[in-house]
mmCIF file of C-alpha atoms in Angstrom:
data_model
loop_
_atom_site.group_PDB
_atom_site.id
_atom_site.type_symbol
_atom_site.label_atom_id
_atom_site.label_comp_id
_atom_site.label_asym_id
_atom_site.label_seq_id
_atom_site.Cartn_x
_atom_site.Cartn_y
_atom_site.Cartn_z
ATOM 1 C CA MET A 1 21.493 -18.484 7.631
ATOM 2 C CA PRO A 2 18.770 -15.858 7.068
ATOM 3 C CA PHE A 3 15.332 -16.480 8.372
ATOM 4 C CA PRO A 4 13.039 -17.501 6.724
ATOM 5 C CA LYS A 5 14.956 -19.338 4.005
ATOM 6 C CA ASN A 6 14.587 -18.315 0.398
ATOM 7 C CA GLU A 7 11.657 -15.939 0.990
ATOM 8 C CA GLN A 8 9.697 -18.888 2.318
ATOM 9 C CA ASN A 9 6.130 -18.077 3.401
ATOM 10 C CA LEU A 10 5.325 -18.608 7.034
ATOM 11 C CA PHE A 11 2.132 -19.752 8.654
ATOM 12 C CA ILE A 12 0.403 -18.814 11.901
ATOM 13 C CA ILE A 13 -1.713 -21.649 13.204
ATOM 14 C CA ASP A 14 -4.402 -20.537 15.684
ATOM 15 C CA LEU A 15 -5.378 -23.686 17.473
ATOM 16 C CA HIS A 16 -8.708 -23.533 19.336
ATOM 17 C CA TYR A 17 -9.799 -26.243 21.759
ATOM 18 C CA SER A 18 -13.202 -27.646 20.938
ATOM 19 C CA ALA A 19 -13.401 -29.884 23.965
ATOM 20 C CA PRO A 20 -13.057 -29.383 27.792
ATOM 21 C CA LEU A 21 -9.561 -29.133 29.209
ATOM 22 C CA GLU A 22 -9.952 -32.490 30.903
ATOM 23 C CA GLN A 23 -10.318 -34.109 27.475
ATOM 24 C CA ILE A 24 -7.455 -32.003 26.003
ATOM 25 C CA ASP A 25 -5.193 -33.127 28.719
ATOM 26 C CA LEU A 26 -5.763 -36.775 27.701
ATOM 27 C CA TYR A 27 -3.958 -36.011 24.440
ATOM 28 C CA LEU A 28 -1.411 -33.525 25.688
ATOM 29 C CA ASP A 29 1.661 -35.847 25.805
ATOM 30 C CA PRO A 30 1.066 -37.245 22.281
ATOM 31 C CA HIS A 31 0.481 -33.692 21.115
ATOM 32 C CA VAL A 32 3.859 -32.584 22.593
ATOM 33 C CA ALA A 33 5.559 -35.557 20.870
ATOM 34 C CA PHE A 34 3.956 -34.457 17.592
ATOM 35 C CA LEU A 35 5.242 -30.884 18.093
ATOM 36 C CA GLU A 36 8.808 -32.261 18.816
ATOM 37 C CA THR A 37 8.661 -34.247 15.584
ATOM 38 C CA CYS A 38 7.632 -31.057 13.720
ATOM 39 C CA TYR A 39 10.462 -29.074 15.305
ATOM 40 C CA ASN A 40 12.976 -31.816 14.376
ATOM 41 C CA SER A 41 11.801 -31.765 10.725
ATOM 42 C CA GLY A 42 12.254 -27.928 10.583
ATOM 43 C CA HIS A 43 8.524 -27.165 10.047
ATOM 44 C CA PHE A 44 7.767 -25.584 13.434
ATOM 45 C CA ILE A 45 9.549 -22.445 14.577
ATOM 46 C CA ALA A 46 7.660 -21.471 17.817
ATOM 47 C CA SER A 47 4.600 -22.659 19.700
ATOM 48 C CA GLY A 48 2.818 -22.342 22.971
ATOM 49 C CA PRO A 49 -0.498 -22.157 24.809
ATOM 50 C CA LYS A 50 -2.790 -19.163 24.661
ATOM 51 C CA VAL A 51 -3.360 -17.164 27.808
ATOM 52 C CA PRO A 52 -5.964 -17.971 28.988
ATOM 53 C CA ARG A 53 -5.673 -21.669 27.929
ATOM 54 C CA THR A 54 -8.231 -21.788 25.209
ATOM 55 C CA GLY A 55 -5.886 -23.305 22.598
ATOM 56 C CA GLY A 56 -2.398 -22.545 21.226
ATOM 57 C CA VAL A 57 -0.410 -20.768 18.558
ATOM 58 C CA ILE A 58 2.174 -22.278 16.239
ATOM 59 C CA LEU A 59 4.531 -20.452 13.879
ATOM 60 C CA ALA A 60 5.366 -22.786 11.034
ATOM 61 C CA THR A 61 7.024 -23.085 7.645
ATOM 62 C CA ALA A 62 6.102 -25.495 4.929
ATOM 63 C CA LYS A 63 6.454 -25.828 1.127
ATOM 64 C CA ASP A 64 2.824 -24.783 0.823
ATOM 65 C CA ARG A 65 -0.491 -24.786 2.693
ATOM 66 C CA GLN A 66 -1.362 -28.207 1.432
ATOM 67 C CA GLU A 67 1.797 -29.599 3.003
ATOM 68 C CA LEU A 68 1.051 -27.821 6.272
ATOM 69 C CA GLU A 69 -2.474 -29.184 6.371
ATOM 70 C CA GLN A 70 -1.168 -32.717 5.812
ATOM 71 C CA ILE A 71 1.264 -32.203 8.729
ATOM 72 C CA LEU A 72 -1.455 -30.909 11.014
ATOM 73 C CA SER A 73 -3.690 -33.806 10.181
ATOM 74 C CA GLN A 74 -1.229 -35.965 12.142
ATOM 75 C CA ASP A 75 -1.652 -33.994 15.388
ATOM 76 C CA PRO A 76 -3.352 -36.071 18.019
ATOM 77 C CA PHE A 77 -5.567 -33.056 18.820
ATOM 78 C CA HIS A 78 -6.813 -33.181 15.293
ATOM 79 C CA GLU A 79 -7.076 -36.950 15.067
ATOM 80 C CA ASN A 80 -9.199 -36.949 18.261
ATOM 81 C CA LYS A 81 -11.326 -33.900 17.171
ATOM 82 C CA VAL A 82 -10.530 -31.924 20.288
ATOM 83 C CA ALA A 83 -9.136 -28.836 18.480
ATOM 84 C CA THR A 84 -9.703 -26.813 15.310
ATOM 85 C CA TYR A 85 -7.147 -24.835 13.351
ATOM 86 C CA LYS A 86 -7.250 -21.450 11.658
ATOM 87 C CA ILE A 87 -4.240 -21.038 9.320
ATOM 88 C CA THR A 88 -2.913 -17.691 8.182
ATOM 89 C CA GLU A 89 -0.217 -17.669 5.505
ATOM 90 C CA PHE A 90 2.100 -14.661 5.182
ATOM 91 C CA ARG A 91 5.338 -13.579 3.583
ATOM 92 C CA PRO A 92 7.576 -11.677 5.991
ATOM 93 C CA SER A 93 8.686 -8.372 4.554
ATOM 94 C CA MET A 94 10.560 -7.183 7.662
ATOM 95 C CA LEU A 95 12.570 -9.126 10.247
ATOM 96 C CA ALA A 96 14.284 -8.288 13.558
ATOM 97 C CA ASP A 97 18.024 -8.145 13.238
ATOM 98 C CA ALA A 98 18.411 -11.296 15.207
ATOM 99 C CA PHE A 99 16.506 -13.248 12.523
ATOM 100 C CA ALA A 100 18.026 -11.474 9.453
ATOM 101 C CA ALA A 101 21.677 -12.365 10.291
#
């Protein structure tokens, strides 16, 4: 199946920690469970921490930005106000061969 499906827009989520790492770590396990749920639903494609660890990056797909914002509102980092999100929506016009097949 080609990636992304049906010319679906993708989203880059730039997550920035707004609390000390000690506080972030309190919510890390629930955040990882949230990520796993989003992978299982097909919304998240890739994710990981920034280097240095000041936040994270998520590559996602959703019907539209409103749906994505609703999904992100369930992130324990968001619920506990320890991170902020910058969302960039884009439509891929070129793909690596591994994704286009």
